Amino acid sequence: MNDAIALSALVTEPVHLQICTTCGAVHAAARLRCAAGADHQLARVELSGRGTVYSWTVTHVPMNTWAKGRTPYVTVLVELDEGVRLMAHLDGEAESVNFGVPVRVSRVIEGQEPFLPNALVARFVPTDVEES
């Protein structure tokens, strides 16, 4: 499964990852066997699209044409409930972000940069924000 399909599906349909039923290792990319042991069994589990902020940064200076007029914006490293970490953007005020803040996927936007025309960027919101 490529990343674009995975990100789109987080918003529109359930997405799955693999977990080792022997040792509990989580694999975001499809695998034939667990990296910890060839005899380990893998099972598919559904991603919730929910997690917590593991880390973040606030960008104040536009680094490219996409960011011009959009600063400041928050980039977060979200640890999904399933244990996988995902780099994404946070919708909302920079002051609202902190370590451990619970978040959920709100939408996926298509990149508008010439060098990443088909890139998809996940957007998260704190879980206390109403869905629109």
Tab-separated table of N, CA and C in Angstrom:
chain	number	residue	atom	x	y	z
A	1	MET	N	0.854	-1.165	0.000
A	1	MET	CA	0.000	0.000	0.000
A	1	MET	C	0.897	1.225	0.000
A	2	ASN	N	0.652	2.162	-0.917
A	2	ASN	CA	1.502	3.351	-0.892
A	2	ASN	C	0.964	4.367	0.107
A	3	ASP	N	1.806	5.338	0.485
A	3	ASP	CA	1.448	6.293	1.528
A	3	ASP	C	0.228	7.122	1.162
A	4	ALA	N	0.094	7.504	-0.123
A	4	ALA	CA	-1.043	8.324	-0.542
A	4	ALA	C	-2.349	7.587	-0.311
A	5	ILE	N	-2.383	6.304	-0.653
A	5	ILE	CA	-3.590	5.511	-0.436
A	5	ILE	C	-3.868	5.395	1.054
A	6	ALA	N	-2.843	5.153	1.832
A	6	ALA	CA	-3.019	5.000	3.275
A	6	ALA	C	-3.561	6.268	3.904
A	7	LEU	N	-3.009	7.439	3.551
A	7	LEU	CA	-3.472	8.696	4.141
A	7	LEU	C	-4.902	9.001	3.727
A	8	SER	N	-5.251	8.793	2.465
A	8	SER	CA	-6.614	9.042	2.012
A	8	SER	C	-7.595	8.155	2.760
A	9	ALA	N	-7.211	6.911	2.927
A	9	ALA	CA	-8.104	5.959	3.557
A	9	ALA	C	-8.322	6.257	5.032
A	10	LEU	N	-7.364	6.899	5.718
A	10	LEU	CA	-7.565	7.249	7.120
A	10	LEU	C	-8.809	8.097	7.304
A	11	VAL	N	-9.120	8.913	6.303
A	11	VAL	CA	-10.257	9.807	6.405
A	11	VAL	C	-11.519	9.162	5.848
A	12	THR	N	-11.419	8.377	4.774
A	12	THR	CA	-12.594	7.900	4.074
A	12	THR	C	-12.997	6.470	4.391
A	13	GLU	N	-12.077	5.628	4.818
A	13	GLU	CA	-12.386	4.230	5.091
A	13	GLU	C	-11.346	3.678	6.050
A	14	PRO	N	-11.644	2.517	6.656
A	14	PRO	CA	-10.663	1.951	7.579
A	14	PRO	C	-9.355	1.600	6.873
A	15	VAL	N	-8.256	1.809	7.585
A	15	VAL	CA	-6.934	1.443	7.091
A	15	VAL	C	-6.396	0.383	8.037
A	16	HIS	N	-5.606	-0.507	7.488
A	16	HIS	CA	-5.061	-1.583	8.296
A	16	HIS	C	-3.542	-1.510	8.329
A	17	LEU	N	-2.970	-1.995	9.403
A	17	LEU	CA	-1.539	-2.227	9.463
A	17	LEU	C	-1.367	-3.650	9.981
A	18	GLN	N	-0.142	-4.108	10.021
A	18	GLN	CA	0.107	-5.464	10.475
A	18	GLN	C	0.728	-5.452	11.864
A	19	ILE	N	0.304	-6.394	12.678
A	19	ILE	CA	0.875	-6.569	14.009
A	19	ILE	C	1.269	-8.031	14.167
A	20	CYS	N	2.386	-8.253	14.781
A	20	CYS	CA	2.865	-9.613	15.010
A	20	CYS	C	2.122	-10.188	16.208
A	21	THR	N	1.453	-11.316	16.012
A	21	THR	CA	0.701	-11.934	17.104
A	21	THR	C	1.622	-12.662	18.084
A	22	THR	N	2.889	-12.830	17.699
A	22	THR	CA	3.852	-13.506	18.565
A	22	THR	C	4.553	-12.526	19.505
A	23	CYS	N	5.095	-11.421	18.932
A	23	CYS	CA	5.879	-10.493	19.763
A	23	CYS	C	5.234	-9.113	19.920
A	24	GLY	N	4.182	-8.815	19.161
A	24	GLY	CA	3.485	-7.536	19.283
A	24	GLY	C	4.072	-6.406	18.464
A	25	ALA	N	5.096	-6.672	17.653
A	25	ALA	CA	5.688	-5.619	16.810
A	25	ALA	C	4.660	-5.113	15.810
A	26	VAL	N	4.631	-3.794	15.611
A	26	VAL	CA	3.705	-3.169	14.674
A	26	VAL	C	4.464	-2.817	13.401
A	27	HIS	N	3.888	-3.153	12.261
A	27	HIS	CA	4.511	-2.887	10.960
A	27	HIS	C	3.562	-2.027	10.130
A	28	ALA	N	3.985	-0.796	9.809
A	28	ALA	CA	3.154	0.104	9.013
A	28	ALA	C	3.149	-0.305	7.548
A	29	ALA	N	4.279	-0.791	7.048
A	29	ALA	CA	4.359	-1.241	5.660
A	29	ALA	C	4.050	-2.728	5.597
A	30	ALA	N	3.400	-3.137	4.519
A	30	ALA	CA	3.047	-4.552	4.353
A	30	ALA	C	4.311	-5.410	4.324
A	31	ARG	N	4.261	-6.527	5.034
A	31	ARG	CA	5.405	-7.439	5.114
A	31	ARG	C	4.904	-8.865	4.958
A	32	LEU	N	5.815	-9.726	4.557
A	32	LEU	CA	5.498	-11.151	4.490
A	32	LEU	C	5.721	-11.822	5.840
A	33	ARG	N	6.679	-11.276	6.630
A	33	ARG	CA	6.984	-11.862	7.936
A	33	ARG	C	7.465	-10.760	8.887
A	34	CYS	N	7.385	-11.055	10.146
A	34	CYS	CA	7.844	-10.125	11.176
A	34	CYS	C	9.358	-10.027	11.138
A	35	ALA	N	9.878	-8.821	11.312
A	35	ALA	CA	11.321	-8.612	11.313
A	35	ALA	C	11.986	-9.293	12.515
A	36	ALA	N	11.218	-9.539	13.573
A	36	ALA	CA	11.782	-10.143	14.776
A	36	ALA	C	11.923	-11.666	14.676
A	37	GLY	N	11.195	-12.278	13.760
A	37	GLY	CA	11.291	-13.735	13.651
A	37	GLY	C	10.501	-14.260	12.480
A	38	ALA	N	11.136	-15.106	11.668
A	38	ALA	CA	10.492	-15.633	10.457
A	38	ALA	C	9.293	-16.514	10.779
A	39	ASP	N	9.259	-17.103	11.976
A	39	ASP	CA	8.142	-17.992	12.310
A	39	ASP	C	6.988	-17.247	12.993
A	40	HIS	N	7.118	-15.957	13.165
A	40	HIS	CA	6.057	-15.160	13.792
A	40	HIS	C	4.902	-14.950	12.816
A	41	GLN	N	3.702	-14.889	13.330
A	41	GLN	CA	2.510	-14.702	12.509
A	41	GLN	C	2.072	-13.235	12.535
A	42	LEU	N	1.655	-12.723	11.376
A	42	LEU	CA	1.174	-11.346	11.274
A	42	LEU	C	-0.340	-11.338	11.116
A	43	ALA	N	-0.968	-10.349	11.731
A	43	ALA	CA	-2.416	-10.154	11.606
A	43	ALA	C	-2.675	-8.703	11.227
A	44	ARG	N	-3.771	-8.460	10.518
A	44	ARG	CA	-4.150	-7.097	10.147
A	44	ARG	C	-5.026	-6.492	11.233
A	45	VAL	N	-4.735	-5.225	11.581
A	45	VAL	CA	-5.572	-4.495	12.529
A	45	VAL	C	-5.967	-3.161	11.905
A	46	GLU	N	-7.132	-2.696	12.251
A	46	GLU	CA	-7.657	-1.442	11.706
A	46	GLU	C	-7.120	-0.256	12.483
A	47	LEU	N	-6.686	0.791	11.763
A	47	LEU	CA	-6.235	2.029	12.396
A	47	LEU	C	-7.438	2.873	12.796
A	48	SER	N	-7.328	3.533	13.921
A	48	SER	CA	-8.424	4.360	14.418
A	48	SER	C	-8.388	5.785	13.869
A	49	GLY	N	-7.198	6.260	13.435
A	49	GLY	CA	-7.070	7.656	13.020
A	49	GLY	C	-6.960	8.588	14.223
A	50	ARG	N	-6.788	8.020	15.407
A	50	ARG	CA	-6.654	8.790	16.646
A	50	ARG	C	-5.294	8.534	17.263
A	51	GLY	N	-4.804	9.523	17.995
A	51	GLY	CA	-3.518	9.359	18.648
A	51	GLY	C	-3.232	10.536	19.552
A	52	THR	N	-1.959	10.714	19.886
A	52	THR	CA	-1.539	11.829	20.723
A	52	THR	C	-0.315	12.495	20.102
A	53	VAL	N	-0.141	13.758	20.424
A	53	VAL	CA	1.010	14.504	19.926
A	53	VAL	C	2.257	13.994	20.646
A	54	TYR	N	3.187	13.462	19.870
A	54	TYR	CA	4.452	12.966	20.402
A	54	TYR	C	5.483	14.096	20.434
A	55	SER	N	5.469	14.920	19.374
A	55	SER	CA	6.353	16.074	19.277
A	55	SER	C	5.742	17.054	18.283
A	56	TRP	N	6.256	18.266	18.249
A	56	TRP	CA	5.741	19.260	17.311
A	56	TRP	C	6.734	20.384	17.127
A	57	THR	N	6.493	21.162	16.083
A	57	THR	CA	7.240	22.396	15.869
A	57	THR	C	6.291	23.411	15.238
A	58	VAL	N	6.524	24.664	15.520
A	58	VAL	CA	5.741	25.745	14.924
A	58	VAL	C	6.640	26.468	13.932
A	59	THR	N	6.182	26.552	12.687
A	59	THR	CA	6.945	27.236	11.640
A	59	THR	C	6.404	28.645	11.480
A	60	HIS	N	7.284	29.628	11.627
A	60	HIS	CA	6.893	31.030	11.515
A	60	HIS	C	7.352	31.654	10.208
A	61	VAL	N	8.411	31.129	9.615
A	61	VAL	CA	8.955	31.677	8.375
A	61	VAL	C	8.623	30.714	7.241
A	62	PRO	N	7.959	31.186	6.188
A	62	PRO	CA	7.615	30.286	5.082
A	62	PRO	C	8.869	29.689	4.448
A	63	MET	N	8.875	28.366	4.332
A	63	MET	CA	10.036	27.673	3.776
A	63	MET	C	9.886	27.438	2.275
A	64	ASN	N	8.663	27.627	1.746
A	64	ASN	CA	8.410	27.416	0.322
A	64	ASN	C	7.144	28.179	-0.078
A	65	THR	N	6.761	28.069	-1.331
A	65	THR	CA	5.606	28.838	-1.809
A	65	THR	C	4.297	28.362	-1.191
A	66	TRP	N	4.194	27.060	-0.853
A	66	TRP	CA	2.975	26.555	-0.228
A	66	TRP	C	2.738	27.257	1.102
A	67	ALA	N	3.795	27.472	1.877
A	67	ALA	CA	3.672	28.019	3.225
A	67	ALA	C	3.472	29.528	3.252
A	68	LYS	N	3.746	30.198	2.133
A	68	LYS	CA	3.607	31.654	2.093
A	68	LYS	C	2.156	32.036	2.408
A	69	GLY	N	1.982	32.872	3.402
A	69	GLY	CA	0.643	33.292	3.802
A	69	GLY	C	-0.056	32.316	4.738
A	70	ARG	N	0.581	31.196	5.058
A	70	ARG	CA	-0.029	30.199	5.940
A	70	ARG	C	0.681	30.103	7.292
A	71	THR	N	1.661	30.931	7.520
A	71	THR	CA	2.399	30.856	8.776
A	71	THR	C	1.712	31.696	9.850
A	72	PRO	N	1.850	31.375	11.112
A	72	PRO	CA	2.544	30.185	11.590
A	72	PRO	C	1.664	28.944	11.398
A	73	TYR	N	2.313	27.794	11.191
A	73	TYR	CA	1.582	26.536	11.140
A	73	TYR	C	2.315	25.509	11.988
A	74	VAL	N	1.554	24.504	12.414
A	74	VAL	CA	2.084	23.507	13.340
A	74	VAL	C	2.260	22.172	12.618
A	75	THR	N	3.465	21.638	12.694
A	75	THR	CA	3.734	20.295	12.203
A	75	THR	C	3.878	19.408	13.429
A	76	VAL	N	3.152	18.289	13.431
A	76	VAL	CA	3.154	17.402	14.585
A	76	VAL	C	3.628	16.008	14.194
A	77	LEU	N	4.227	15.344	15.146
A	77	LEU	CA	4.517	13.924	15.033
A	77	LEU	C	3.490	13.262	15.936
A	78	VAL	N	2.540	12.559	15.315
A	78	VAL	CA	1.438	11.945	16.049
A	78	VAL	C	1.739	10.473	16.258
A	79	GLU	N	1.631	10.046	17.489
A	79	GLU	CA	1.714	8.618	17.764
A	79	GLU	C	0.288	8.090	17.770
A	80	LEU	N	-0.040	7.341	16.705
A	80	LEU	CA	-1.388	6.787	16.608
A	80	LEU	C	-1.608	5.783	17.736
A	81	ASP	N	-2.860	5.565	18.094
A	81	ASP	CA	-3.195	4.641	19.176
A	81	ASP	C	-2.587	3.259	18.944
A	82	GLU	N	-2.352	2.929	17.680
A	82	GLU	CA	-1.808	1.617	17.339
A	82	GLU	C	-0.289	1.539	17.440
A	83	GLY	N	0.375	2.650	17.794
A	83	GLY	CA	1.809	2.636	18.003
A	83	GLY	C	2.644	3.147	16.850
A	84	VAL	N	2.022	3.487	15.731
A	84	VAL	CA	2.739	4.003	14.565
A	84	VAL	C	2.789	5.519	14.667
A	85	ARG	N	3.923	6.117	14.319
A	85	ARG	CA	4.056	7.579	14.335
A	85	ARG	C	3.923	8.122	12.917
A	86	LEU	N	3.212	9.257	12.797
A	86	LEU	CA	2.906	9.859	11.509
A	86	LEU	C	3.168	11.358	11.584
A	87	MET	N	3.933	11.895	10.636
A	87	MET	CA	4.175	13.344	10.555
A	87	MET	C	2.970	13.964	9.851
A	88	ALA	N	2.464	15.055	10.391
A	88	ALA	CA	1.257	15.663	9.842
A	88	ALA	C	1.192	17.137	10.241
A	89	HIS	N	0.124	17.788	9.826
A	89	HIS	CA	-0.145	19.164	10.221
A	89	HIS	C	-1.282	19.160	11.224
A	90	LEU	N	-1.279	20.171	12.103
A	90	LEU	CA	-2.340	20.322	13.090
A	90	LEU	C	-3.156	21.545	12.734
A	91	ASP	N	-4.458	21.371	12.577
A	91	ASP	CA	-5.353	22.504	12.363
A	91	ASP	C	-5.625	23.146	13.717
A	92	GLY	N	-5.611	24.449	13.756
A	92	GLY	CA	-5.874	25.139	15.011
A	92	GLY	C	-4.737	26.054	15.382
A	93	GLU	N	-4.844	26.627	16.553
A	93	GLU	CA	-3.867	27.596	17.034
A	93	GLU	C	-2.616	26.901	17.565
A	94	ALA	N	-1.472	27.515	17.317
A	94	ALA	CA	-0.197	26.962	17.787
A	94	ALA	C	-0.180	26.844	19.307
A	95	GLU	N	-0.875	27.729	19.982
A	95	GLU	CA	-0.881	27.712	21.449
A	95	GLU	C	-1.620	26.498	21.998
A	96	SER	N	-2.435	25.837	21.189
A	96	SER	CA	-3.228	24.703	21.679
A	96	SER	C	-2.469	23.386	21.680
A	97	VAL	N	-1.275	23.357	21.099
A	97	VAL	CA	-0.530	22.096	20.998
A	97	VAL	C	0.403	21.915	22.192
A	98	ASN	N	0.525	20.670	22.625
A	98	ASN	CA	1.419	20.314	23.702
A	98	ASN	C	1.668	18.816	23.630
A	99	PHE	N	2.701	18.330	24.312
A	99	PHE	CA	2.954	16.891	24.349
A	99	PHE	C	1.751	16.167	24.926
A	100	GLY	N	1.384	15.063	24.293
A	100	GLY	CA	0.313	14.237	24.824
A	100	GLY	C	-1.094	14.676	24.509
A	101	VAL	N	-1.276	15.779	23.772
A	101	VAL	CA	-2.622	16.243	23.428
A	101	VAL	C	-3.290	15.196	22.529
A	102	PRO	N	-4.492	14.727	22.884
A	102	PRO	CA	-5.170	13.758	22.029
A	102	PRO	C	-5.659	14.423	20.741
A	103	VAL	N	-5.435	13.749	19.598
A	103	VAL	CA	-5.818	14.280	18.289
A	103	VAL	C	-6.475	13.193	17.452
A	104	ARG	N	-7.146	13.632	16.376
A	104	ARG	CA	-7.745	12.711	15.400
A	104	ARG	C	-7.560	13.286	14.009
A	105	VAL	N	-7.552	12.408	13.015
A	105	VAL	CA	-7.451	12.849	11.625
A	105	VAL	C	-8.714	13.618	11.289
A	106	SER	N	-8.556	14.804	10.681
A	106	SER	CA	-9.719	15.581	10.270
A	106	SER	C	-9.899	15.574	8.761
A	107	ARG	N	-8.782	15.587	8.032
A	107	ARG	CA	-8.863	15.612	6.572
A	107	ARG	C	-7.481	15.374	5.986
A	108	VAL	N	-7.467	15.142	4.700
A	108	VAL	CA	-6.217	14.987	3.964
A	108	VAL	C	-6.263	15.980	2.818
A	109	ILE	N	-5.193	16.754	2.649
A	109	ILE	CA	-5.158	17.721	1.559
A	109	ILE	C	-4.103	17.304	0.554
A	110	GLU	N	-4.307	17.706	-0.691
A	110	GLU	CA	-3.344	17.401	-1.739
A	110	GLU	C	-2.316	18.510	-1.813
A	111	GLY	N	-1.047	18.103	-1.916
A	111	GLY	CA	0.035	19.072	-2.013
A	111	GLY	C	-0.099	19.931	-3.260
A	112	GLN	N	0.378	21.161	-3.183
A	112	GLN	CA	0.267	22.081	-4.302
A	112	GLN	C	1.619	22.556	-4.794
A	113	GLU	N	2.672	21.922	-4.323
A	113	GLU	CA	4.010	22.283	-4.770
A	113	GLU	C	4.330	21.580	-6.079
A	114	PRO	N	5.044	22.232	-6.995
A	114	PRO	CA	5.404	21.583	-8.256
A	114	PRO	C	6.242	20.322	-8.054
A	115	PHE	N	7.065	20.299	-6.999
A	115	PHE	CA	7.915	19.125	-6.782
A	115	PHE	C	7.187	18.010	-6.035
A	116	LEU	N	6.011	18.271	-5.511
A	116	LEU	CA	5.185	17.255	-4.854
A	116	LEU	C	3.724	17.402	-5.272
A	117	PRO	N	3.425	17.326	-6.568
A	117	PRO	CA	2.065	17.629	-7.010
A	117	PRO	C	1.012	16.659	-6.500
A	118	ASN	N	1.366	15.426	-6.240
A	118	ASN	CA	0.384	14.436	-5.795
A	118	ASN	C	0.548	14.053	-4.337
A	119	ALA	N	1.370	14.803	-3.615
A	119	ALA	CA	1.596	14.477	-2.208
A	119	ALA	C	0.340	14.765	-1.394
A	120	LEU	N	0.068	13.892	-0.443
A	120	LEU	CA	-1.056	14.085	0.456
A	120	LEU	C	-0.532	14.375	1.850
A	121	VAL	N	-1.166	15.317	2.522
A	121	VAL	CA	-0.756	15.709	3.865
A	121	VAL	C	-1.942	15.493	4.799
A	122	ALA	N	-1.733	14.689	5.830
A	122	ALA	CA	-2.791	14.471	6.815
A	122	ALA	C	-2.914	15.701	7.696
A	123	ARG	N	-4.131	16.042	8.033
A	123	ARG	CA	-4.401	17.136	8.965
A	123	ARG	C	-5.060	16.530	10.193
A	124	PHE	N	-4.580	16.925	11.355
A	124	PHE	CA	-5.158	16.463	12.602
A	124	PHE	C	-5.767	17.644	13.344
A	125	VAL	N	-6.695	17.360	14.227
A	125	VAL	CA	-7.259	18.346	15.139
A	125	VAL	C	-7.292	17.736	16.522
A	126	PRO	N	-7.229	18.569	17.569
A	126	PRO	CA	-7.427	18.024	18.908
A	126	PRO	C	-8.794	17.346	18.989
A	127	THR	N	-8.918	16.294	19.770
A	127	THR	CA	-10.173	15.536	19.815
A	127	THR	C	-11.325	16.325	20.390
A	128	ASP	N	-11.053	17.423	21.076
A	128	ASP	CA	-12.144	18.225	21.625
A	128	ASP	C	-12.733	19.201	20.603
A	129	VAL	N	-12.223	19.202	19.356
A	129	VAL	CA	-12.730	20.074	18.300
A	129	VAL	C	-13.857	19.360	17.575
A	130	GLU	N	-14.983	20.055	17.387
A	130	GLU	CA	-16.151	19.496	16.701
A	130	GLU	C	-15.836	19.202	15.247
A	131	GLU	N	-16.428	18.120	14.700
A	131	GLU	CA	-16.283	17.817	13.273
A	131	GLU	C	-17.164	18.778	12.490
A	132	SER	N	-16.639	19.209	11.306
A	132	SER	CA	-17.439	20.129	10.484
A	132	SER	C	-18.033	19.423	9.310
